[in-house]
mmCIF file of C-alpha atoms in Angstrom:
data_model
loop_
_atom_site.group_PDB
_atom_site.id
_atom_site.type_symbol
_atom_site.label_atom_id
_atom_site.label_comp_id
_atom_site.label_asym_id
_atom_site.label_seq_id
_atom_site.Cartn_x
_atom_site.Cartn_y
_atom_site.Cartn_z
ATOM 1 C CA MET P 1 100.841 97.754 141.837
ATOM 2 C CA ASP P 2 103.375 95.084 140.899
ATOM 3 C CA LEU P 3 103.529 93.235 137.586
ATOM 4 C CA SER P 4 101.545 90.258 138.858
ATOM 5 C CA ASP P 5 98.651 92.602 139.631
ATOM 6 C CA SER P 6 98.820 94.593 136.382
ATOM 7 C CA ILE P 7 98.329 91.515 134.168
ATOM 8 C CA LEU P 8 95.734 89.035 135.406
ATOM 9 C CA VAL P 9 95.419 85.584 133.862
ATOM 10 C CA ALA P 10 92.514 83.306 134.774
ATOM 11 C CA GLY P 11 91.561 79.994 133.184
ATOM 12 C CA ASP P 12 88.408 77.951 133.579
ATOM 13 C CA PRO P 13 88.099 74.131 133.502
ATOM 14 C CA ASN P 14 86.824 74.213 129.913
ATOM 15 C CA GLY P 15 89.921 75.901 128.510
ATOM 16 C CA ILE P 16 88.795 79.531 128.255
ATOM 17 C CA VAL P 17 91.628 81.766 129.457
ATOM 18 C CA THR P 18 90.922 85.426 130.224
ATOM 19 C CA ILE P 19 93.788 87.919 130.264
ATOM 20 C CA THR P 20 92.965 91.262 131.859
ATOM 21 C CA ILE P 21 95.125 94.368 131.563
ATOM 22 C CA ASN P 22 94.651 95.666 135.087
ATOM 23 C CA ARG P 23 95.998 99.167 135.486
ATOM 24 C CA PRO P 24 92.730 101.112 135.589
ATOM 25 C CA LYS P 25 94.072 104.294 137.205
ATOM 26 C CA SER P 26 96.314 104.725 134.138
ATOM 27 C CA LEU P 27 93.576 103.590 131.714
ATOM 28 C CA ASN P 28 95.545 100.357 131.307
ATOM 29 C CA SER P 29 98.527 102.030 129.685
ATOM 30 C CA LEU P 30 101.415 99.631 129.153
ATOM 31 C CA THR P 31 104.950 99.660 130.492
ATOM 32 C CA ARG P 32 107.800 97.691 128.920
ATOM 33 C CA ALA P 33 107.523 95.042 131.644
ATOM 34 C CA MET P 34 103.786 94.626 130.996
ATOM 35 C CA LEU P 35 104.362 94.231 127.254
ATOM 36 C CA VAL P 36 106.986 91.552 127.828
ATOM 37 C CA ARG P 37 104.724 89.724 130.304
ATOM 38 C CA LEU P 38 101.790 89.791 127.862
ATOM 39 C CA ALA P 39 103.971 88.544 124.995
ATOM 40 C CA ARG P 40 105.192 85.634 127.107
ATOM 41 C CA GLU P 41 101.661 84.785 128.249
ATOM 42 C CA PHE P 42 100.409 84.526 124.659
ATOM 43 C CA SER P 43 103.456 82.486 123.686
ATOM 44 C CA ALA P 44 102.902 80.070 126.572
ATOM 45 C CA LEU P 45 99.152 79.757 125.956
ATOM 46 C CA SER P 46 99.773 79.002 122.298
ATOM 47 C CA ARG P 47 101.722 75.901 123.395
ATOM 48 C CA ASP P 48 99.407 74.947 126.264
ATOM 49 C CA ASP P 49 97.020 72.195 125.134
ATOM 50 C CA SER P 50 94.662 72.921 128.028
ATOM 51 C CA ALA P 51 94.076 76.473 126.758
ATOM 52 C CA LYS P 52 91.503 76.457 123.962
ATOM 53 C CA VAL P 53 90.339 80.073 123.559
ATOM 54 C CA ILE P 54 91.832 83.317 124.882
ATOM 55 C CA ILE P 55 89.850 86.419 125.837
ATOM 56 C CA LEU P 56 91.740 89.705 126.190
ATOM 57 C CA THR P 57 90.134 92.621 128.024
ATOM 58 C CA GLY P 58 90.898 95.566 130.278
ATOM 59 C CA SER P 59 89.704 96.589 133.708
ATOM 60 C CA GLY P 60 87.816 99.770 134.507
ATOM 61 C CA ARG P 61 86.961 102.356 131.835
ATOM 62 C CA ALA P 62 89.538 101.293 129.254
ATOM 63 C CA PHE P 63 90.648 98.363 127.170
ATOM 64 C CA CYS P 64 94.106 99.873 126.737
ATOM 65 C CA SER P 65 95.089 103.523 126.317
ATOM 66 C CA GLY P 66 98.397 102.603 124.677
ATOM 67 C CA ILE P 67 101.985 102.886 125.841
ATOM 68 C CA ASP P 68 102.684 104.608 129.142
ATOM 69 C CA LEU P 69 104.440 107.659 127.705
ATOM 70 C CA THR P 70 106.564 108.017 130.834
ATOM 71 C CA ALA P 71 108.208 104.785 129.675
ATOM 72 C CA ALA P 72 108.120 105.609 125.956
ATOM 73 C CA GLU P 73 111.872 105.705 125.355
ATOM 74 C CA GLU P 74 112.351 102.322 127.027
ATOM 75 C CA VAL P 75 109.591 100.839 124.884
ATOM 76 C CA PHE P 76 110.370 102.437 121.533
ATOM 77 C CA LYS P 77 114.150 102.120 121.772
ATOM 78 C CA GLY P 78 114.109 98.618 123.209
ATOM 79 C CA ASP P 79 114.974 95.547 121.205
ATOM 80 C CA VAL P 80 112.191 95.951 118.651
ATOM 81 C CA LYS P 81 113.543 93.003 116.666
ATOM 82 C CA ASP P 82 113.082 90.591 119.575
ATOM 83 C CA VAL P 83 110.000 88.713 118.425
ATOM 84 C CA GLU P 84 109.786 86.768 121.675
ATOM 85 C CA THR P 85 108.954 89.932 123.629
ATOM 86 C CA ASP P 86 106.884 91.580 120.889
ATOM 87 C CA LEU P 87 103.259 91.431 122.078
ATOM 88 C CA VAL P 88 101.533 91.849 118.728
ATOM 89 C CA ALA P 89 103.918 89.398 117.043
ATOM 90 C CA GLN P 90 103.123 86.799 119.698
ATOM 91 C CA MET P 91 99.389 87.417 119.335
ATOM 92 C CA GLU P 92 99.667 86.951 115.589
ATOM 93 C CA ARG P 93 101.701 83.766 116.109
ATOM 94 C CA CYS P 94 99.290 82.395 118.723
ATOM 95 C CA ARG P 95 97.562 79.224 117.535
ATOM 96 C CA LYS P 96 94.505 79.719 119.747
ATOM 97 C CA PRO P 97 91.555 81.964 118.847
ATOM 98 C CA ILE P 98 91.835 85.357 120.548
ATOM 99 C CA ILE P 99 88.671 87.310 121.341
ATOM 100 C CA GLY P 100 89.030 90.953 122.305
ATOM 101 C CA ALA P 101 86.421 92.305 124.732
ATOM 102 C CA ILE P 102 86.694 96.062 124.244
ATOM 103 C CA ASN P 103 85.086 97.663 127.268
ATOM 104 C CA GLY P 104 86.285 101.252 126.809
ATOM 105 C CA VAL P 105 88.968 103.179 124.956
ATOM 106 C CA ALA P 106 91.482 101.406 122.727
ATOM 107 C CA VAL P 107 94.001 104.064 121.781
ATOM 108 C CA THR P 108 97.037 103.811 119.471
ATOM 109 C CA ALA P 109 98.959 100.765 120.767
ATOM 110 C CA GLY P 110 95.703 99.642 122.390
ATOM 111 C CA PHE P 111 94.035 99.920 118.965
ATOM 112 C CA GLU P 112 96.848 97.856 117.435
ATOM 113 C CA ILE P 113 96.493 95.194 120.132
ATOM 114 C CA ALA P 114 92.740 95.076 119.472
ATOM 115 C CA LEU P 115 93.357 94.526 115.751
ATOM 116 C CA ALA P 116 95.686 91.625 116.606
ATOM 117 C CA CYS P 117 92.689 89.751 118.043
ATOM 118 C CA ASP P 118 90.774 87.321 115.824
ATOM 119 C CA ILE P 119 87.318 88.477 116.916
ATOM 120 C CA LEU P 120 86.306 91.773 118.521
ATOM 121 C CA VAL P 121 83.343 92.529 120.751
ATOM 122 C CA ALA P 122 82.815 96.124 121.899
ATOM 123 C CA SER P 123 80.592 97.760 124.474
ATOM 124 C CA ARG P 124 78.426 100.588 123.147
ATOM 125 C CA GLY P 125 80.641 103.191 124.790
ATOM 126 C CA ALA P 126 83.912 101.778 123.465
ATOM 127 C CA MET P 127 86.077 103.959 121.269
ATOM 128 C CA PHE P 128 89.058 103.340 119.003
ATOM 129 C CA MET P 129 91.598 106.056 118.208
ATOM 130 C CA ASP P 130 94.921 106.323 116.397
ATOM 131 C CA THR P 131 97.017 109.144 117.875
ATOM 132 C CA HIS P 132 100.357 108.251 116.277
ATOM 133 C CA ALA P 133 100.338 111.415 114.148
ATOM 134 C CA ARG P 134 99.245 113.617 117.046
ATOM 135 C CA PHE P 135 102.148 112.626 119.301
ATOM 136 C CA GLY P 136 104.817 112.016 116.668
ATOM 137 C CA ILE P 137 104.971 108.253 117.184
ATOM 138 C CA PHE P 138 105.652 106.057 114.150
ATOM 139 C CA PRO P 139 103.372 102.981 114.005
ATOM 140 C CA SER P 140 105.160 99.656 114.301
ATOM 141 C CA TRP P 141 102.448 97.148 115.258
ATOM 142 C CA GLY P 142 100.561 97.166 111.987
ATOM 143 C CA LEU P 143 97.981 99.933 112.336
ATOM 144 C CA SER P 144 99.105 101.733 109.173
ATOM 145 C CA GLN P 145 98.529 98.541 107.173
ATOM 146 C CA LYS P 146 95.747 96.625 108.926
ATOM 147 C CA LEU P 147 93.236 99.456 109.281
ATOM 148 C CA SER P 148 93.313 100.279 105.567
ATOM 149 C CA ARG P 149 92.780 96.633 104.650
ATOM 150 C CA LEU P 150 89.900 96.198 107.080
ATOM 151 C CA ALA P 151 88.100 99.535 106.723
ATOM 152 C CA GLY P 152 89.317 100.837 103.368
ATOM 153 C CA ALA P 153 92.175 103.184 102.544
ATOM 154 C CA ASN P 154 90.184 106.432 102.657
ATOM 155 C CA ARG P 155 88.661 105.694 106.040
ATOM 156 C CA ALA P 156 92.037 104.637 107.413
ATOM 157 C CA ARG P 157 93.743 107.781 106.151
ATOM 158 C CA GLU P 158 91.121 110.015 107.732
ATOM 159 C CA ALA P 159 91.159 108.110 111.041
ATOM 160 C CA SER P 160 94.950 108.114 111.327
ATOM 161 C CA LEU P 161 95.830 111.516 109.889
ATOM 162 C CA THR P 162 93.179 113.371 111.921
ATOM 163 C CA ALA P 163 93.358 111.172 115.051
ATOM 164 C CA MET P 164 89.571 111.137 115.065
ATOM 165 C CA PRO P 165 87.738 108.816 117.474
ATOM 166 C CA ILE P 166 85.940 105.789 116.016
ATOM 167 C CA THR P 167 82.838 104.835 117.965
ATOM 168 C CA ALA P 168 81.845 101.212 118.538
ATOM 169 C CA GLU P 169 78.931 101.597 116.102
ATOM 170 C CA LYS P 170 81.227 103.022 113.422
ATOM 171 C CA ALA P 171 83.792 100.273 114.073
ATOM 172 C CA GLU P 172 81.059 97.689 113.530
ATOM 173 C CA LYS P 173 79.981 99.403 110.300
ATOM 174 C CA TRP P 174 83.590 99.425 109.111
ATOM 175 C CA GLY P 175 83.997 95.707 109.832
ATOM 176 C CA LEU P 176 86.443 96.082 112.719
ATOM 177 C CA VAL P 177 84.017 94.808 115.360
ATOM 178 C CA THR P 178 81.638 91.863 115.031
ATOM 179 C CA HIS P 179 79.312 92.678 117.942
ATOM 180 C CA VAL P 180 78.355 95.865 119.793
ATOM 181 C CA VAL P 181 76.734 95.180 123.161
ATOM 182 C CA GLU P 182 75.431 97.175 126.095
ATOM 183 C CA GLU P 183 77.820 98.559 128.710
ATOM 184 C CA GLY P 184 79.216 95.838 130.959
ATOM 185 C CA GLU P 185 78.304 93.042 128.532
ATOM 186 C CA ALA P 186 81.420 92.822 126.342
ATOM 187 C CA LEU P 187 83.142 90.180 128.452
ATOM 188 C CA ARG P 188 79.964 88.121 128.729
ATOM 189 C CA LYS P 189 79.501 88.196 124.935
ATOM 190 C CA ALA P 190 83.145 87.210 124.426
ATOM 191 C CA GLN P 191 82.621 84.268 126.778
ATOM 192 C CA GLN P 192 79.557 83.185 124.798
ATOM 193 C CA ILE P 193 81.582 83.220 121.586
ATOM 194 C CA ALA P 194 84.359 81.254 123.285
ATOM 195 C CA GLU P 195 81.850 78.661 124.484
ATOM 196 C CA ALA P 196 80.503 78.309 120.939
ATOM 197 C CA ILE P 197 84.050 77.700 119.662
ATOM 198 C CA LEU P 198 84.579 75.015 122.315
ATOM 199 C CA LYS P 199 81.670 72.988 120.929
ATOM 200 C CA ASN P 200 83.608 72.317 117.737
ATOM 201 C CA ASN P 201 86.492 70.045 116.764
ATOM 202 C CA GLN P 202 89.454 71.757 118.431
ATOM 203 C CA ASP P 203 92.063 70.426 116.042
ATOM 204 C CA LEU P 204 90.110 71.825 113.116
ATOM 205 C CA VAL P 205 89.531 75.123 114.950
ATOM 206 C CA LEU P 206 93.307 75.620 115.155
ATOM 207 C CA LYS P 207 93.870 74.650 111.548
ATOM 208 C CA TYR P 208 90.959 76.799 110.345
ATOM 209 C CA LYS P 209 92.230 79.878 112.167
ATOM 210 C CA ALA P 210 95.675 79.291 110.692
ATOM 211 C CA VAL P 211 94.498 78.943 107.099
ATOM 212 C CA ILE P 212 92.322 82.073 107.359
ATOM 213 C CA ASN P 213 95.093 84.177 108.870
ATOM 214 C CA ASP P 214 97.824 82.805 106.610
ATOM 215 C CA GLY P 215 95.616 83.257 103.564
ATOM 216 C CA LEU P 216 95.036 86.928 104.386
ATOM 217 C CA LYS P 217 98.728 87.531 103.709
ATOM 218 C CA LEU P 218 98.344 86.257 100.132
ATOM 219 C CA ASP P 219 96.446 87.202 97.005
ATOM 220 C CA LEU P 220 93.170 85.300 96.539
ATOM 221 C CA GLY P 221 94.516 82.780 94.022
ATOM 222 C CA SER P 222 97.442 81.843 96.239
ATOM 223 C CA ALA P 223 95.186 81.699 99.297
ATOM 224 C CA LEU P 224 92.802 79.292 97.556
ATOM 225 C CA SER P 225 95.748 77.099 96.605
ATOM 226 C CA LEU P 226 96.924 77.178 100.219
ATOM 227 C CA GLU P 227 93.500 76.021 101.410
ATOM 228 C CA LYS P 228 93.483 73.175 98.874
ATOM 229 C CA GLU P 229 96.979 72.043 99.866
ATOM 230 C CA ARG P 230 96.165 72.020 103.564
ATOM 231 C CA ALA P 231 92.858 70.252 102.979
ATOM 232 C CA HIS P 232 94.594 67.463 101.043
ATOM 233 C CA SER P 233 97.254 67.180 103.732
ATOM 234 C CA TYR P 234 94.584 67.044 106.447
ATOM 235 C CA TYR P 235 92.544 64.294 104.794
ATOM 236 C CA ASP P 236 95.590 62.319 103.655
ATOM 237 C CA GLY P 237 96.676 62.162 107.282
ATOM 238 C CA MET P 238 93.367 60.766 108.526
ATOM 239 C CA SER P 239 92.943 57.040 109.203
ATOM 240 C CA LYS P 240 89.807 55.007 108.531
ATOM 241 C CA GLU P 241 89.114 55.135 112.250
ATOM 242 C CA GLN P 242 89.252 58.914 112.219
ATOM 243 C CA PHE P 243 86.832 59.071 109.291
ATOM 244 C CA LYS P 244 84.517 56.756 111.216
ATOM 245 C CA LYS P 245 84.697 59.001 114.272
ATOM 246 C CA MET P 246 83.918 61.997 112.055
ATOM 247 C CA GLN P 247 80.774 60.291 110.777
ATOM 248 C CA GLU P 248 79.746 59.323 114.311
ATOM 249 C CA PHE P 249 80.263 62.894 115.499
ATOM 250 C CA ILE P 250 78.127 64.260 112.663
ATOM 251 C CA ALA P 251 75.405 61.727 113.422
ATOM 252 C CA ARG P 252 75.400 62.656 117.119
ATOM 253 C CA ARG P 253 75.049 66.350 116.304
ATOM 254 C CA GLY P 254 72.047 65.628 114.119
ATOM 255 C CA GLY P 255 73.842 66.698 110.977
ATOM 256 C CA SER P 256 73.657 63.389 109.137
ATOM 257 C CA LYS P 257 71.111 63.333 106.335
ATOM 258 C CA LYS P 258 70.547 60.555 103.853
ATOM 259 C CA GLY P 259 72.417 61.294 100.671
ATOM 260 C CA SER P 260 74.463 64.153 102.132
ATOM 261 C CA SER P 261 78.234 63.893 101.902
ATOM 262 C CA LYS P 262 79.243 67.292 103.169
ATOM 263 C CA LEU P 263 77.999 69.686 105.863
#
């Protein structure tokens, strides 16, 4: 299987782009070339105005089983400071909403890639697992920091230090996953979420994602100040015509009520 077959990218006319890691015989483990290709795809889609929402999934029984360990040295000793070819860095930089459809195992690097998505949907049989400690691999894509912030430090320590599997139901309970669906339905649910996002103001969708994600890097007080600053900048940049269009849009959606000034 060549690189063009191992990473599949398909867009629909509405702007939903689905990226599929397609190496099912290897449980979608990743080579260096696949990582670089994925990083460049996310970078390009971030700049592509026709792409509105991105869905990331895997083919077969896995979302992603991590790095192909036969290529481990090439991956781990590569240019780790090259942000342009760093998949997780490009996902975190991506302006578009990323929905992960977790249809099977998401192990170690696959777990880290899942946590780089903005929204996660998992099939009932999906499983997350951190095997860094088991195989002597030092985490470098954020798992040691993100999991503790999302699930709590004690849960993260147990999950990572024991390499225990986290079921889809447990991941939902811990706040890692927003929806658990029946087998074969993860991609469909992700598409439904993407379609719901498309119904909204796309400029605001991008700005809203950015302020949420940027605010998560700050303490609450600083994050609230960031929101206020960006809100003022947003409204200061709007013309009277844009405010009029906003009111017309609200009226069309049935959200205009006498005396109401804010939705």
